[in-house]
Each structure stands twice: as C-alpha cells, then as structure tokens.
Short mmCIF file of C-alpha atoms in Angstrom, two decimals:
data_model
loop_
_atom_site.label_atom_id
_atom_site.label_comp_id
_atom_site.label_asym_id
_atom_site.label_seq_id
_atom_site.Cartn_x
_atom_site.Cartn_y
_atom_site.Cartn_z
CA MET A 1 4.68 14.46 -31.10
CA SER A 2 4.50 10.94 -30.00
CA ASP A 3 2.69 10.26 -26.65
CA PRO A 4 5.07 10.83 -23.67
CA LEU A 5 5.53 7.26 -22.42
CA TYR A 6 9.25 6.79 -22.23
CA ILE A 7 12.62 8.02 -23.46
CA GLU A 8 15.02 5.54 -25.21
CA GLN A 9 18.87 6.24 -24.60
CA GLY A 10 21.70 3.86 -24.85
CA GLY A 11 19.67 0.86 -25.15
CA HIS A 12 17.73 1.64 -21.81
CA ARG A 13 14.02 2.47 -21.78
CA THR A 14 13.20 5.12 -19.05
CA TRP A 15 9.53 5.65 -18.59
CA LEU A 16 7.98 9.01 -17.93
CA LYS A 17 5.42 8.65 -15.13
CA TRP A 18 2.34 10.76 -15.12
CA HIS A 19 2.28 12.11 -11.60
CA ARG A 20 -1.05 12.44 -10.04
CA GLY A 21 -2.68 11.49 -13.68
CA ARG A 22 -1.08 14.55 -15.23
CA ARG A 23 -0.07 14.38 -18.93
CA LYS A 24 1.03 18.14 -18.94
CA ALA A 25 1.53 20.74 -16.45
CA SER A 26 -1.61 22.60 -17.15
CA ASP A 27 -3.67 19.22 -16.23
CA PRO A 28 -5.73 19.14 -12.95
CA VAL A 29 -4.67 16.34 -10.88
CA PHE A 30 -6.67 12.87 -10.45
CA THR A 31 -9.13 13.17 -13.36
CA GLY A 32 -10.55 9.94 -14.42
CA SER A 33 -10.17 10.91 -18.19
CA ARG A 34 -6.56 11.44 -17.93
CA ILE A 35 -5.82 8.46 -15.94
CA LEU A 36 -7.95 6.38 -18.53
CA GLU A 37 -5.91 8.01 -21.42
CA ALA A 38 -2.72 7.06 -19.82
CA MET A 39 -3.83 3.39 -19.20
CA ARG A 40 -5.19 3.04 -22.67
CA LEU A 41 -1.67 4.35 -24.28
CA GLY A 42 0.42 1.85 -22.06
CA ALA A 43 1.87 4.61 -19.68
CA SER A 44 3.19 4.62 -16.27
CA VAL A 45 0.78 6.66 -14.07
CA GLU A 46 0.37 7.68 -10.40
CA VAL A 47 -2.54 8.53 -7.71
CA ASP A 48 -2.51 9.01 -4.12
CA LEU A 49 -4.67 7.25 -1.67
CA VAL A 50 -5.80 8.32 1.67
CA ILE A 51 -8.28 6.73 3.97
CA HIS A 52 -11.93 8.16 4.29
CA ALA A 53 -14.52 7.71 7.03
CA ASP A 54 -16.23 4.56 5.56
CA HIS A 55 -13.09 2.48 5.58
CA GLY A 56 -11.94 2.84 2.01
CA CYS A 57 -9.59 5.16 0.16
CA ALA A 58 -10.02 8.41 -1.59
CA ILE A 59 -7.95 9.34 -4.64
CA LEU A 60 -6.36 12.49 -2.99
CA HIS A 61 -2.96 13.54 -1.80
CA ASN A 62 -3.79 15.64 1.25
CA PHE A 63 -5.32 14.47 4.58
CA SER A 64 -7.38 17.58 4.45
CA LEU A 65 -9.81 18.59 1.67
CA GLU A 66 -9.51 22.32 1.25
CA GLU A 67 -6.57 22.79 -1.25
CA GLU A 68 -7.63 19.81 -3.63
CA THR A 69 -11.51 19.82 -3.42
CA THR A 70 -14.44 22.31 -2.89
CA GLY A 71 -14.94 20.51 0.81
CA SER A 72 -13.53 21.22 4.01
CA GLY A 73 -12.36 19.05 6.99
CA LEU A 74 -10.30 15.87 7.02
CA VAL A 75 -10.70 13.27 4.66
CA ARG A 76 -10.72 10.53 7.44
CA GLN A 77 -13.64 12.28 8.82
CA THR A 78 -15.71 12.62 5.65
CA PRO A 79 -17.99 9.85 4.40
CA ALA A 80 -17.76 8.45 0.86
CA ALA A 81 -21.12 9.69 -0.26
CA VAL A 82 -20.02 13.15 0.57
CA LEU A 83 -16.60 12.89 -0.88
CA ARG A 84 -18.18 11.87 -4.27
CA GLN A 85 -20.06 15.20 -4.42
CA LEU A 86 -16.98 17.39 -4.10
CA HIS A 87 -15.40 18.84 -7.07
CA LEU A 88 -11.79 18.88 -7.83
CA ARG A 89 -9.66 22.06 -8.17
CA GLY A 90 -7.67 22.95 -11.22
CA THR A 91 -4.22 24.41 -11.04
CA ASP A 92 -5.61 27.85 -10.52
CA GLY A 93 -7.34 26.79 -7.43
CA HIS A 94 -10.82 27.01 -8.97
CA PRO A 95 -13.38 24.18 -9.02
CA ILE A 96 -13.44 21.94 -12.17
CA ALA A 97 -16.27 19.82 -13.30
CA ASP A 98 -14.31 16.61 -12.42
CA LYS A 99 -15.46 15.13 -8.85
CA VAL A 100 -13.39 13.35 -6.33
CA MET A 101 -13.05 9.69 -7.13
CA LEU A 102 -12.92 6.84 -4.63
CA LEU A 103 -10.58 3.76 -5.18
CA GLU A 104 -13.65 1.69 -6.15
CA ASP A 105 -14.64 4.46 -8.69
CA LEU A 106 -11.29 4.24 -10.38
CA CYS A 107 -11.13 0.48 -10.23
CA ALA A 108 -14.58 0.28 -11.94
CA LEU A 109 -13.33 2.62 -14.70
CA LEU A 110 -10.26 0.26 -15.37
CA ALA A 111 -12.55 -2.82 -15.35
CA GLN A 112 -14.69 -1.08 -17.94
CA ASN A 113 -11.73 0.21 -20.10
CA GLN A 114 -9.27 -2.52 -20.73
CA PRO A 115 -5.71 -0.98 -20.05
CA HIS A 116 -2.94 -1.50 -22.39
CA PRO A 117 -0.66 -4.56 -21.47
CA ASP A 118 2.30 -2.09 -20.58
CA ALA A 119 0.09 0.16 -18.63
CA LEU A 120 1.01 0.48 -14.80
CA LEU A 121 -1.09 2.47 -12.16
CA GLN A 122 0.72 3.06 -9.13
CA LEU A 123 -1.40 3.63 -5.98
CA ASP A 124 0.68 5.66 -3.55
CA PHE A 125 -0.62 4.93 -0.12
CA LYS A 126 0.01 8.26 2.07
CA GLU A 127 -0.85 6.71 5.47
CA ASP A 128 1.04 4.20 7.62
CA SER A 129 0.14 0.75 9.18
CA ALA A 130 -1.36 2.69 12.29
CA ALA A 131 -4.05 3.92 9.98
CA LEU A 132 -5.02 0.34 8.91
CA THR A 133 -8.14 -1.57 10.13
CA PRO A 134 -9.31 -4.91 9.13
CA GLU A 135 -12.27 -3.04 7.47
CA VAL A 136 -9.84 -0.95 5.34
CA ILE A 137 -7.80 -3.91 4.18
CA ALA A 138 -10.79 -6.13 3.45
CA ASN A 139 -12.27 -3.11 1.32
CA PHE A 140 -9.04 -2.63 -0.32
CA GLY A 141 -8.46 -6.20 -1.51
CA ALA A 142 -11.92 -6.70 -2.84
CA THR A 143 -11.81 -3.29 -4.75
CA VAL A 144 -8.32 -3.79 -6.31
CA GLY A 145 -8.54 -7.61 -6.95
CA PRO A 146 -10.24 -7.56 -10.18
CA VAL A 147 -7.62 -5.11 -11.69
CA ALA A 148 -4.53 -5.85 -9.62
CA ARG A 149 -2.50 -6.99 -12.50
CA SER A 150 -2.37 -3.37 -13.99
CA LEU A 151 -1.44 -2.02 -10.48
CA ILE A 152 1.53 -1.36 -8.21
CA LEU A 153 1.23 -0.28 -4.47
CA SER A 154 3.61 1.97 -3.10
CA GLY A 155 4.33 3.93 0.01
CA GLY A 156 6.91 5.02 2.80
CA ASP A 157 5.59 2.37 5.32
CA PHE A 158 6.37 -1.23 3.86
CA ASP A 159 4.47 -2.85 6.71
CA ALA A 160 1.48 -1.20 5.60
CA ILE A 161 1.95 -1.89 2.05
CA SER A 162 2.64 -5.54 2.80
CA LEU A 163 -0.72 -5.75 4.85
CA LEU A 164 -2.73 -4.38 1.94
CA ALA A 165 -0.95 -6.24 -0.80
CA ASN A 166 -1.79 -9.59 1.09
CA SER A 167 -5.30 -9.04 0.38
CA ALA A 168 -4.89 -8.72 -3.31
CA PRO A 169 -2.52 -11.60 -4.41
CA ASP A 170 -1.71 -10.27 -7.97
CA LEU A 171 -0.84 -6.90 -6.63
CA ARG A 172 2.78 -5.73 -7.26
CA THR A 173 4.54 -3.61 -4.59
CA GLY A 174 6.99 -0.78 -4.37
CA TYR A 175 8.80 0.95 -1.42
CA ASP A 176 9.80 4.62 -1.04
CA PRO A 177 12.42 5.03 1.85
CA CYS A 178 12.85 8.70 1.62
CA TYR A 179 10.82 9.54 4.44
CA GLY A 180 11.11 9.29 8.33
CA GLU A 181 14.03 7.53 9.99
CA SER A 182 15.63 6.37 6.87
CA LEU A 183 15.89 9.75 5.36
CA ALA A 184 16.98 11.40 8.59
CA ARG A 185 19.86 8.72 8.92
CA LEU A 186 20.91 9.53 5.40
CA LYS A 187 20.78 13.20 6.02
CA ALA A 188 22.99 12.46 9.15
CA THR A 189 25.58 10.15 7.71
CA GLY A 190 25.67 10.68 4.11
CA ASP A 191 26.16 6.87 3.71
CA PHE A 192 24.31 5.95 0.53
CA LYS A 193 25.42 2.45 0.51
CA THR A 194 23.80 1.85 3.65
CA PHE A 195 20.61 3.75 2.98
CA ILE A 196 19.78 1.71 -0.18
CA ASN A 197 21.01 -1.72 1.21
CA ASP A 198 18.48 -1.07 4.24
CA ALA A 199 15.81 -0.11 1.71
CA LEU A 200 16.29 -3.09 -0.22
CA LYS A 201 16.43 -5.31 3.00
CA THR A 202 13.21 -3.67 4.47
CA ALA A 203 11.20 -4.58 1.33
CA PRO A 204 12.39 -7.79 -0.07
CA ASP A 205 9.06 -8.22 -2.12
CA ALA A 206 9.04 -4.76 -3.48
CA GLU A 207 9.84 -4.68 -7.42
CA MET A 208 10.24 -0.87 -7.62
CA ILE A 209 12.20 1.52 -5.24
CA TYR A 210 11.23 4.94 -5.42
CA LEU A 211 13.93 7.65 -4.69
CA ALA A 212 13.78 11.37 -4.60
CA TYR A 213 15.59 12.31 -7.78
CA ASP A 214 17.94 14.72 -5.67
CA ILE A 215 18.95 11.76 -3.73
CA VAL A 216 20.06 9.85 -6.76
CA LEU A 217 21.99 12.83 -8.15
CA GLU A 218 23.56 13.52 -4.65
CA ALA A 219 24.76 9.89 -4.49
CA ASP A 220 26.08 10.31 -7.89
CA ALA A 221 28.18 13.38 -7.18
CA ALA A 222 29.61 11.61 -4.10
CA GLY A 223 30.91 8.90 -6.23
CA PHE A 224 28.27 6.15 -5.52
CA ASP A 225 25.95 4.72 -8.21
CA ILE A 226 22.83 4.25 -6.11
CA VAL A 227 21.01 2.62 -9.17
CA ALA A 228 23.27 -0.20 -9.40
CA PRO A 229 22.51 -2.08 -6.20
CA ILE A 230 18.83 -1.66 -6.98
CA HIS A 231 19.23 -3.23 -10.41
CA ALA A 232 21.69 -5.83 -8.99
CA SER A 233 18.86 -7.17 -6.75
CA GLY A 234 16.55 -7.54 -9.80
CA ARG A 235 14.30 -4.30 -8.92
CA ARG A 236 13.65 -1.13 -10.76
CA ILE A 237 14.03 2.41 -9.81
CA ASP A 238 11.66 5.53 -10.03
CA ALA A 239 13.32 8.97 -9.41
CA TRP A 240 10.77 11.39 -8.48
CA THR A 241 9.48 14.30 -9.12
CA ILE A 242 10.63 16.72 -11.79
CA ARG A 243 7.93 19.56 -11.37
CA THR A 244 9.08 21.84 -14.11
CA VAL A 245 10.78 21.46 -17.56
CA ASP A 246 13.38 24.12 -17.81
CA ASP A 247 16.97 25.04 -17.94
CA THR A 248 17.46 23.91 -14.42
CA THR A 249 15.94 20.51 -14.62
CA ILE A 250 16.84 19.39 -18.16
CA PRO A 251 20.50 18.55 -17.31
CA LYS A 252 19.38 16.84 -14.14
CA VAL A 253 16.96 14.56 -16.27
CA ARG A 254 19.75 13.87 -18.77
CA ARG A 255 21.98 12.67 -16.00
CA LEU A 256 19.33 10.45 -14.56
CA LEU A 257 18.91 8.96 -18.04
CA ALA A 258 22.43 8.39 -18.26
CA LEU A 259 22.49 6.59 -14.82
CA LYS A 260 19.69 4.34 -16.44
CA VAL A 261 16.77 4.64 -13.92
CA ASP A 262 13.74 2.92 -15.09
CA GLN A 263 11.26 5.66 -14.51
CA ILE A 264 11.31 9.49 -13.68
CA THR A 265 8.10 10.98 -12.16
CA THR A 266 7.04 14.17 -13.71
CA ASP A 267 4.26 16.84 -13.31
CA ASP A 268 4.81 17.45 -17.25
CA PRO A 269 5.54 14.12 -19.04
CA GLU A 270 4.52 15.78 -22.39
CA GLY A 271 6.89 18.89 -21.94
CA LEU A 272 9.59 16.82 -20.72
CA LYS A 273 9.58 14.42 -23.68
CA ALA A 274 9.54 17.32 -25.97
CA ALA A 275 12.50 18.90 -24.44
CA LEU A 276 14.37 15.91 -24.35
CA GLU A 277 13.88 15.20 -27.99
CA LYS A 278 14.85 18.60 -29.27
#
C-alpha cells in the first residue's frame, strides 16, 4: 500500500492528517519517530501544545500528566527538565520507551531532518490568550522561527494564535471555531451560515478552518454546504476527527470527500486509506 498521505477523488486532493502523530491506530501519540516519518514523506501531521512551568510548550494534549505520561500533576506546574524525563504511555496505558518532547525538542528534530516540501506540521495550541505571558510568546517565536515554513499554528482562541504567530513571521495560522461561545450559538440556533461567516471574520488571516466533521455533515444534511464559503474566501478546511475505521465511519468519510474537504484528521490514516481504496 502507498503511504497514507491523501486521497484523490473527482480532481480534488484531500489530505489525511496524522492526528497526534499517529500513522495507524495502534501507534502511541507524539513520538518523534512517527512525526519525522510523516514530515519526510510529505504528510500532514498534528501535535498539541500545552504550557509548562518554564514558559515553554510541551507536546501533550492534556493539562494534567497522568493519562499521557508517567508523571503526575499539572503540566503548567512542571519544569521542562522534569517533563523530559517522563515517558509517554502507549494505547494500552503502559509506559513506552519514548519520552515527552518539548516544542524546542521537536523543532530541533525538524531542523536536523529536512522535511519534505509538502509536509505540514500543525501545532494545535490547547490554551487561550489568558495563558500567554511575554516569556511564553518570546520563547515560542525563538523556537519555531527556524522551521516555521513547515508549520501551521491552530487553536480555538484566535487572539492567542495571533499573538504567538506574530513572534514567528513565516508561520501560517488556522482557526477552530468548534469551541466555547461559537459552538454554543450554533447548537442553539442551527444557523450554519452565520457560524461559518463569523469564523471567517474572526480569523481573517487563518488559511485553514478546522471543523468537527459532524458539523460539516449536519450542515450538509440541513441543505447548507459549509465548505463552499471557506473555499470562496480562499481558505482550506480540515474535518476532524475520524477515530475509527469501520462501517459507520466510512460512509461519512466518503461524503466528506464528495464535499471536497481539503483535509481529514484521523487516528488511523493508514487504515482509512486502505479502506477507501478497496
């Protein structure tokens, strides 16, 4: 089987994004070897960022350490040196050989291993602008600056994304409105048109709009093509996250492909590509 990078259908290419650095469902998350593999192949790959005690970012999803690592307590209260000594946990919850990476560790790997020109690493910032300090912003810019052309920074608080992105001029940005007040308004009104227009207005510099795939499909079922205004504004759309590959999810993915989403986030890009090519 070819590498799980994208699906071509009807003249449109939809990238399969390696969610949390996973090529297949059995992979542990956030391992340097898989992330480097994705970047070498030219894949789209995503990792999460949370702030640690030394005003930098750790490559982790949760604000607490217990589930993802061999540590305990809050990431925000844990120094960088301690984080680097913690082991990640596999899909079965048991510790693995790989240790927690900090953002500077990952960026150093990218600097030492030239990414494919098509590769795109999404840094999904899990915090909001209230969490940012001048030290965090300065450290972020210094860290990502040398490899910024291979990165896109995303999050649900575009004020935070803008503050961080301004510290690294070559860094692209994305926006995910599927959180907080925006999502609450959509659930209350069912007004998909206003939802997406507000998102595009909130994040005028974002080149990628990240939407929960069920919102894309619910809009479609209601007779509204939520992809069209994104494309009309010159942006791209990522539909997240296909967690399993089975008889329930494959029809949904095929509809997303027909709607011409530009990227599908999945925990099993290898399995998804194989299923779609049958």
